Structure formats: C-alpha cells, structure tokens
Coordinates of C-alpha atoms in Angstrom, one line a residue:
M576 CA 0.2 0.1 0.5
K577 CA 2.6 2.5 0.3
K578 CA 4.6 1.5 -2.4
S579 CA 1.3 2.3 -4.8
G580 CA 1.2 5.6 -2.7
G581 CA 4.3 6.8 -3.6
A582 CA 4.0 5.5 -7.2
E583 CA 1.2 7.7 -7.3
K584 CA 2.9 11.1 -5.8
K585 CA 6.1 10.7 -8.1
R586 CA 3.7 10.4 -11.3
A587 CA 2.0 13.3 -10.0
R588 CA 5.5 15.5 -9.5
R589 CA 6.8 14.3 -13.4
S590 CA 3.0 15.2 -14.7
L591 CA 3.6 18.7 -13.1
G592 CA 7.0 19.0 -14.1
A593 CA 6.7 18.4 -17.4
I594 CA 3.8 20.9 -17.8
Q595 CA 6.0 23.5 -15.9
N596 CA 8.3 22.8 -18.3
G597 CA 6.2 22.8 -21.3
A598 CA 6.2 19.6 -22.4
R599 CA 3.1 17.4 -22.9
D600 CA 2.6 14.4 -20.8
P601 CA 0.3 12.2 -23.3
N602 CA -1.5 10.4 -19.9
V603 CA -2.9 14.1 -19.2
D604 CA -5.6 15.6 -21.2
T605 CA -5.2 19.7 -21.8
P606 CA -8.9 21.8 -23.5
P607 CA -7.6 22.6 -26.9
R608 CA -7.4 26.2 -27.7
K609 CA -10.1 28.2 -29.2
Q610 CA -9.2 29.6 -32.5
P611 CA -10.2 33.3 -33.0
A612 CA -13.5 33.8 -35.2
K613 CA -12.9 34.7 -38.7
Q614 CA -14.3 37.4 -40.4
D615 CA -17.2 37.0 -42.8
V616 CA -15.5 37.9 -45.6
F617 CA -18.9 39.0 -47.6
Q618 CA -18.8 41.5 -44.6
L619 CA -15.9 42.8 -45.1
F620 CA -16.3 43.1 -48.6
A621 CA -19.8 45.2 -48.2
E622 CA -17.6 47.6 -45.5
K623 CA -15.2 48.0 -47.7
V624 CA -17.7 48.7 -50.7
R625 CA -19.6 50.9 -49.0
D626 CA -16.7 52.9 -47.6
H627 CA -15.9 53.5 -51.4
K628 CA -16.9 57.0 -52.1
N629 CA -17.2 56.1 -56.2
L630 CA -20.5 54.0 -55.6
V631 CA -23.0 56.7 -55.7
S632 CA -25.8 56.5 -52.4
R633 CA -28.1 58.5 -50.9
W634 CA -30.0 58.7 -47.9
A635 CA -33.7 58.0 -47.7
V636 CA -36.5 57.3 -45.0
L637 CA -37.2 53.4 -45.3
Q638 CA -40.3 52.7 -42.6
E639 CA -39.3 55.2 -40.5
T640 CA -36.0 55.1 -40.1
R641 CA -33.0 56.5 -42.1
V642 CA -30.8 54.3 -44.3
E643 CA -28.6 55.0 -47.1
Y644 CA -29.3 53.3 -50.3
F645 CA -27.8 52.7 -54.2
R646 CA -29.4 51.4 -57.3
G647 CA -29.1 48.3 -58.8
K648 CA -27.3 49.7 -62.5
D649 CA -24.7 51.7 -60.5
F650 CA -23.6 48.6 -58.2
S651 CA -22.8 46.9 -61.2
S652 CA -21.0 49.6 -63.5
F653 CA -19.0 49.9 -60.3
L654 CA -17.7 46.4 -59.3
R655 CA -16.9 46.2 -63.5
N656 CA -14.7 49.7 -62.6
H657 CA -12.8 48.3 -59.4
P658 CA -12.5 44.5 -60.3
E659 CA -10.1 44.4 -57.8
L660 CA -12.3 44.6 -54.3
K661 CA -13.8 41.3 -55.8
D662 CA -10.1 40.0 -53.6
I663 CA -11.9 40.1 -50.4
L664 CA -14.1 37.4 -51.5
E665 CA -10.4 34.9 -51.9
S666 CA -12.3 32.0 -52.9
D667 CA -15.9 33.9 -54.5
K668 CA -13.9 36.5 -56.6
N669 CA -15.0 34.8 -59.8
L670 CA -18.3 35.0 -59.1
E671 CA -21.0 37.3 -61.1
T672 CA -22.1 41.2 -59.7
D673 CA -26.1 39.4 -59.5
D674 CA -24.3 35.8 -57.4
I675 CA -22.2 38.4 -55.5
A676 CA -25.9 41.2 -54.7
N677 CA -27.6 37.8 -53.7
A678 CA -25.1 37.0 -51.3
L679 CA -25.7 40.0 -49.5
L680 CA -29.4 39.8 -50.0
R681 CA -29.0 36.2 -48.3
K682 CA -26.6 37.6 -45.4
N683 CA -29.3 40.6 -44.9
L684 CA -26.2 42.9 -45.1
L685 CA -28.5 44.3 -48.1
V686 CA -32.4 44.9 -48.5
R687 CA -34.0 45.5 -51.8
C688 CA -36.5 48.2 -51.8
D689 CA -38.9 49.9 -53.9
R690 CA -39.8 53.8 -54.0
V691 CA -43.4 54.5 -52.4
V692 CA -44.4 57.0 -54.7
K693 CA -44.6 55.4 -58.3
T694 CA -46.6 58.0 -60.1
V695 CA -45.8 61.1 -62.1
R696 CA -46.5 64.5 -59.7
P697 CA -47.9 67.0 -61.9
G698 CA -45.3 68.7 -64.2
K699 CA -42.9 66.1 -64.3
K700 CA -42.3 64.1 -67.4
K701 CA -40.3 61.3 -64.8
L702 CA -40.3 59.6 -61.4
S703 CA -37.7 61.0 -58.9
T704 CA -34.5 59.9 -60.0
W705 CA -33.6 59.2 -55.9
P706 CA -36.8 58.8 -54.0
A707 CA -36.9 60.7 -50.3
H708 CA -39.1 57.4 -49.0
L709 CA -39.0 53.8 -49.6
E710 CA -40.5 50.2 -49.1
I711 CA -39.2 46.5 -48.7
F712 CA -39.5 45.2 -52.1
P713 CA -41.3 41.5 -51.7
E714 CA -38.7 39.5 -53.8
Q715 CA -35.2 40.1 -52.5
V716 CA -33.1 39.8 -55.7
F717 CA -31.0 41.5 -57.3
S718 CA -32.3 43.2 -60.6
E719 CA -30.9 46.7 -62.3
N720 CA -33.5 48.1 -63.6
D721 CA -35.1 50.8 -61.4
A722 CA -34.2 48.3 -58.1
F723 CA -33.1 50.0 -54.9
F724 CA -30.6 48.3 -52.1
A725 CA -30.3 49.5 -48.4
W726 CA -27.5 48.9 -46.1
T727 CA -28.6 47.3 -43.3
F728 CA -25.7 47.0 -40.8
V729 CA -24.0 50.4 -39.1
K730 CA -21.4 51.7 -40.5
R731 CA -18.4 52.3 -38.3
R732 CA -18.2 55.6 -37.1
P733 CA -14.8 57.3 -38.1
L734 CA -12.4 58.7 -36.2
W735 CA -13.5 62.7 -36.3
Q736 CA -17.1 62.0 -35.7
T737 CA -15.9 60.2 -31.9
L738 CA -13.4 63.5 -31.4
L739 CA -16.6 65.5 -32.5
S740 CA -18.7 64.0 -30.0
F741 CA -16.0 64.1 -27.3
F742 CA -15.7 68.1 -27.6
W743 CA -19.0 69.2 -28.4
P744 CA -20.0 69.2 -24.3
V745 CA -16.3 71.5 -24.1
L746 CA -17.8 73.3 -26.5
T747 CA -21.3 73.9 -25.1
L748 CA -19.6 74.8 -21.6
A749 CA -16.8 77.2 -23.6
I750 CA -20.3 79.0 -25.5
C751 CA -21.9 79.6 -21.4
L752 CA -18.3 80.8 -20.1
F753 CA -19.0 83.5 -23.5
P754 CA -19.9 86.6 -20.9
V755 CA -16.1 86.4 -18.7
Y756 CA -13.9 86.2 -21.9
P757 CA -11.3 88.7 -22.5
H758 CA -12.0 91.5 -23.9
R759 CA -10.3 91.0 -27.1
C760 CA -11.6 87.3 -27.2
K761 CA -15.1 88.7 -27.3
L762 CA -14.4 90.7 -30.4
L763 CA -13.2 88.2 -31.7
I764 CA -15.8 85.5 -31.7
L765 CA -18.2 88.6 -32.1
Y766 CA -17.0 89.6 -35.9
S767 CA -16.4 85.6 -36.5
C768 CA -19.5 84.8 -36.2
A769 CA -21.5 88.3 -37.9
G770 CA -19.2 87.5 -40.7
V771 CA -20.2 84.1 -41.2
L772 CA -24.4 85.0 -40.9
L773 CA -23.2 87.6 -43.3
L774 CA -21.7 85.0 -45.6
I775 CA -25.2 82.8 -45.3
L776 CA -27.3 85.4 -45.7
S777 CA -25.4 87.3 -49.4
L778 CA -25.3 83.6 -50.6
L779 CA -28.6 82.9 -49.9
L780 CA -30.0 86.8 -51.4
L781 CA -27.4 86.1 -54.5
R782 CA -28.7 82.9 -55.3
A783 CA -32.2 84.1 -55.1
T784 CA -31.8 86.8 -57.6
I785 CA -29.8 84.7 -60.3
F786 CA -32.7 82.5 -59.8
G787 CA -35.4 84.8 -60.2
T788 CA -33.9 86.6 -63.3
L789 CA -32.7 83.3 -65.3
Y790 CA -36.6 82.4 -64.4
I791 CA -38.3 85.8 -65.5
V792 CA -36.0 86.2 -68.9
L793 CA -35.2 83.0 -69.9
G794 CA -37.7 80.9 -68.2
K795 CA -34.9 78.4 -66.4
R796 CA -34.9 77.8 -63.0
V797 CA -31.3 77.6 -61.9
W798 CA -30.6 77.3 -58.4
F799 CA -26.9 77.5 -57.5
F800 CA -25.8 75.9 -54.2
P801 CA -28.7 73.4 -54.8
N802 CA -28.2 71.4 -51.4
I803 CA -27.3 74.8 -49.3
L804 CA -31.1 74.6 -47.2
A805 CA -31.3 70.3 -47.0
E806 CA -32.2 69.0 -44.5
E807 CA -30.0 65.4 -45.4
A808 CA -27.1 66.5 -47.4
T809 CA -24.0 65.0 -47.1
L810 CA -20.6 67.5 -46.5
R811 CA -19.6 66.6 -50.0
E812 CA -23.2 67.5 -51.2
L813 CA -23.7 70.7 -48.8
F814 CA -21.1 72.7 -51.0
R815 CA -22.0 71.2 -54.5
F816 CA -21.5 74.4 -56.7
W817 CA -23.1 73.4 -59.8
P818 CA -27.0 73.1 -60.2
K819 CA -29.0 69.6 -61.6
K820 CA -30.4 69.8 -64.9
D821 CA -34.0 71.5 -65.5
E822 CA -35.9 68.4 -65.5
E823 CA -39.6 70.4 -65.6
E824 CA -41.2 72.6 -68.0
Q825 CA -41.1 75.3 -69.6
P826 CA -42.8 78.1 -67.8
K827 CA -45.7 80.0 -69.4
W828 CA -45.1 83.7 -70.4
T829 CA -47.9 85.2 -68.6
T830 CA -46.3 84.0 -65.4
R831 CA -43.2 85.2 -66.2
L832 CA -44.2 88.6 -66.7
F833 CA -46.6 88.2 -63.0
Y834 CA -43.2 87.2 -61.2
A835 CA -41.9 90.6 -63.4
I836 CA -44.8 92.6 -62.0
V837 CA -44.3 91.5 -58.4
A838 CA -40.8 91.7 -58.0
V839 CA -40.7 95.3 -59.7
L840 CA -43.8 96.1 -56.9
V841 CA -42.0 95.2 -53.7
I842 CA -38.4 96.7 -55.1
L843 CA -40.6 100.1 -55.9
V844 CA -42.1 99.2 -51.7
L845 CA -39.1 98.8 -50.7
R846 CA -37.5 101.5 -51.9
H847 CA -40.0 103.8 -50.5
H848 CA -40.3 102.6 -46.6
A849 CA -36.6 102.4 -46.3
P850 CA -34.6 104.1 -43.5
D851 CA -33.4 107.5 -43.9
E852 CA -29.9 108.6 -42.7
A853 CA -31.4 109.7 -39.2
A854 CA -33.1 106.6 -38.7
R855 CA -29.8 104.1 -39.8
A856 CA -27.6 106.7 -36.9
R857 CA -30.3 106.0 -34.5
Y858 CA -30.5 101.9 -35.0
Q859 CA -26.7 102.2 -35.2
K860 CA -26.4 104.0 -32.1
R861 CA -29.0 101.2 -30.4
V862 CA -27.3 98.0 -31.3
S863 CA -23.5 99.4 -31.0
N864 CA -25.1 99.7 -27.2
I865 CA -26.1 96.6 -27.0
I866 CA -22.7 95.2 -28.1
D867 CA -21.3 97.1 -26.0
D868 CA -23.4 95.9 -23.2
V869 CA -22.5 92.5 -24.1
L870 CA -19.0 92.8 -24.3
E871 CA -17.8 94.9 -21.6
W872 CA -19.9 92.8 -18.8
S873 CA -17.9 91.3 -15.9
P874 CA -19.0 89.7 -12.5
R875 CA -17.1 92.4 -11.0
L876 CA -19.1 95.2 -13.2
A877 CA -22.4 93.4 -11.8
L878 CA -21.3 93.2 -8.3
S879 CA -20.6 97.1 -8.2
V880 CA -23.9 97.7 -10.3
M881 CA -25.3 95.8 -7.2
M882 CA -24.1 97.2 -5.1
E883 CA -25.0 100.8 -5.8
K884 CA -29.0 99.9 -6.2
Q885 CA -28.5 98.1 -2.5
Q886 CA -26.8 101.5 -1.3
T887 CA -29.6 103.8 -3.4
V888 CA -32.5 101.8 -1.3
T889 CA -31.2 102.4 1.7
N890 CA -30.6 105.7 2.0
A891 CA -34.2 106.2 0.8
T892 CA -35.2 104.1 3.0
E893 CA -33.1 105.7 6.2
P894 CA -35.3 108.9 8.2
N895 CA -34.0 111.9 8.4
S896 CA -32.0 113.4 11.7
S897 CA -33.6 115.2 13.8
F898 CA -30.4 116.3 15.1
P899 CA -28.2 119.0 13.5
D900 CA -24.9 117.8 12.0
A901 CA -21.9 118.9 14.1
N902 CA -20.1 120.0 10.9
Q903 CA -22.5 122.4 9.6
S904 CA -22.0 126.1 10.1
P905 CA -24.6 127.8 12.5
E906 CA -26.0 129.9 9.0
E907 CA -26.7 126.3 7.4
T908 CA -28.1 124.6 10.2
A909 CA -31.0 127.7 10.8
Q910 CA -31.1 127.4 7.0
S911 CA -32.4 123.6 7.0
E912 CA -34.8 124.0 10.1
S913 CA -36.1 127.0 8.0
I914 CA -36.4 125.2 5.2
G915 CA -37.9 121.5 7.6
E916 CA -40.3 124.2 9.1
E917 CA -41.8 125.4 5.9
T918 CA -42.3 122.1 4.4
V919 CA -43.9 121.5 7.9
S920 CA -46.4 124.0 7.3
D921 CA -47.0 123.2 4.1
Q922 CA -48.0 119.6 5.1
N923 CA -49.9 121.4 7.7
E924 CA -52.0 123.4 5.6
A925 CA -52.7 120.7 3.1
E926 CA -54.1 118.4 5.7
V927 CA -56.5 121.2 7.4
F928 CA -58.4 122.2 3.9
E929 CA -58.5 118.1 3.3
N930 CA -60.2 118.5 6.6
V931 CA -62.5 121.5 5.5
E932 CA -63.4 119.6 2.3
D933 CA -64.6 116.5 4.7
V934 CA -67.0 118.3 6.9
G935 CA -68.4 120.3 3.7
E936 CA -69.0 117.1 2.3
H937 CA -70.8 115.3 5.7
K938 CA -73.1 118.9 6.0
H939 CA -73.9 118.5 2.2
D940 CA -75.2 115.3 3.2
D941 CA -77.0 115.8 6.1
L942 CA -78.7 118.8 4.6
I943 CA -80.1 116.1 2.2

C-alpha cells in the first residue's frame, strides 16, 4: 500500500514538472485552445464597398428609419470599374455581380427596396431618380432595372465623429462661459460669427436673385448651391456648386410676366419705405449700445452695480435725522431748519384743507 501511494505521488510530480517545462504528458488531457473566429468575407466586402466614395448613394426614409441606399445599375458599373475589390471574397472572387449581390441579400447585409410614390407628379415628365421614401420590395433578388438596395448594417464611425462627440460638451461649456472671456476674445468671436452669418445671408440672396432673373428672362430654373438648404445632405453634397439639370416644363410667359410685375412692385415698396440717414444712425447707435453691454459685462461690474442699487435703496429708506450735523455752520443749520419748518407748514395746510372739504361734504349729505 505504501509503495502504490509513493508511486502515485512520483507520477503526479513528473506530470507537474512536464507541464511547467512546456512538455506535454500523453497521460494528461489538456483542453484545446480556441481559434479566433474568422470574420465573414462578405461582411468585409460590404464594408469596403460602402466606404468607397465612387459608389453613388443617397439617404432616404425606409419604414421610419433613415438608411443609405444605392441603385442596382450603379452597383454593377461600380464592380466593373473596380474588379480589385473582389479579391476580398477570396474563393468567391470569380462570382458574377448578380451572385455577389444575392449573397449579400441572403446574409441580410442588403435589402431590396422600392419607391413609395410610383406615379409621376404633376408638372414632371418622369419619376424621381433618387426617391426620398422607400419601402421593402417583396422579392429579395438583385436587379438593375429601377431597383434600390439599402445597407442594413451600422457603418463604422470615423475618428473625426468620435472626437466631435467628445468635444461637443466642451464647446457647449465654452459658449456658456462667453461673458467672462477677455475683451479681445469677445471681439474675435463676435466678428467671426457676424461674418459667417453675413456670408450665408449674402449667398442666399445672391442665389435667389440669380434664380429670379433667369426665371423671368429665360424661363429656366437654376439654383446654384442646390443643397445648401437640404436637411438630409452630406458635407460633400452640401457644397456642390453646379446645379442640377432643369427637368420641369418651361413656365408660360404670362406666369413670368406676373412674377416680374410682383418683383418690381416689391422693389418700389422697399425703396419707398427705406429708412433715412437719421433712422439708420439711431438704429446703429442702439445696436452698438447693446453690443457694448454684452462685450463689457464682467462679474466685478455686475457686483458693483448691485451694490450701488442696494446703497440707493438704503439711503431712500433711512429716516431724516432731527439733530443738526456737528460739521455744519450755524447759518446752514438755521437755513435747514427753516426749510424743514416750511415743509411741515405746507403739509399742515394741506391737511387742514382736506379736513374742511370733508366737513363740507358731510354737511351737504346731512342736508340732503
């Protein structure tokens, strides 16, 4: 019994030493190591294609959800122009465009959509190229003929968006602390904001003037910077200068003449009611006073104003002293006393007149 127990202890020591030295004991069962899960190649391919800037895409509303979508014919032309992206698919890189798109549909990386409005609106010749509202198509099969496909996965957030979300609370706090900034910083921020606002208003006025002139003279609808007021536009689309091609019918000459007369009347009314030089100077002075109050405000100034107001209220509520001041001369004391006596006599005379009037009214009431 002792030998068998000693043999078991020696075997345990040998197995422990073998594990510590990195050797594997055939009598000891060790669990296999887990291999890292390999990411789906179609997922990598979809992310690469979506981040590529040569694939034309837009944003729309799909069942109350904002999605990014593209057209089937654009996807086919994109893969023909960039065949190197198929190398991400490894063994499936020889698949056709239809097979790749169908595989993305089966893996729920894409969903086929259809336009909600399927009739041509009045005044237009054809349907919109990029509809703003979509719905899910019943058959989830790839097609190039008026077919739209929306991405279903969440796009990776770039680094600049992460930094912006971090600095946004800091920017909000900095805006709240604007009153305690130095005077030069206040001037810099004020003139910068005023310049940006003036630039935006001037740009809107210029594009409206160009649109109205070309509409009345040539009957063309030309909007420079067409996406500057769009709610759902990327930064690249927002600063697109050249307008889209006018696909609507040319307006009638009577409509153009009516708008020309309205424009002339508006200009005449504005010129007639334009402020003169004196009114402009008063308005400029008022605005400059408001700006100066904002720029020159400081906590020390606010505390001094509060102390002055409190001191004024205290002086107004204190009773007059009946004793003469020791520093006053006899003549000043006599003069102040005579003024006080005149004030008291005037008050007594007023009270006497009020009493006489009250007595007269009571007698008149008794006689009645």
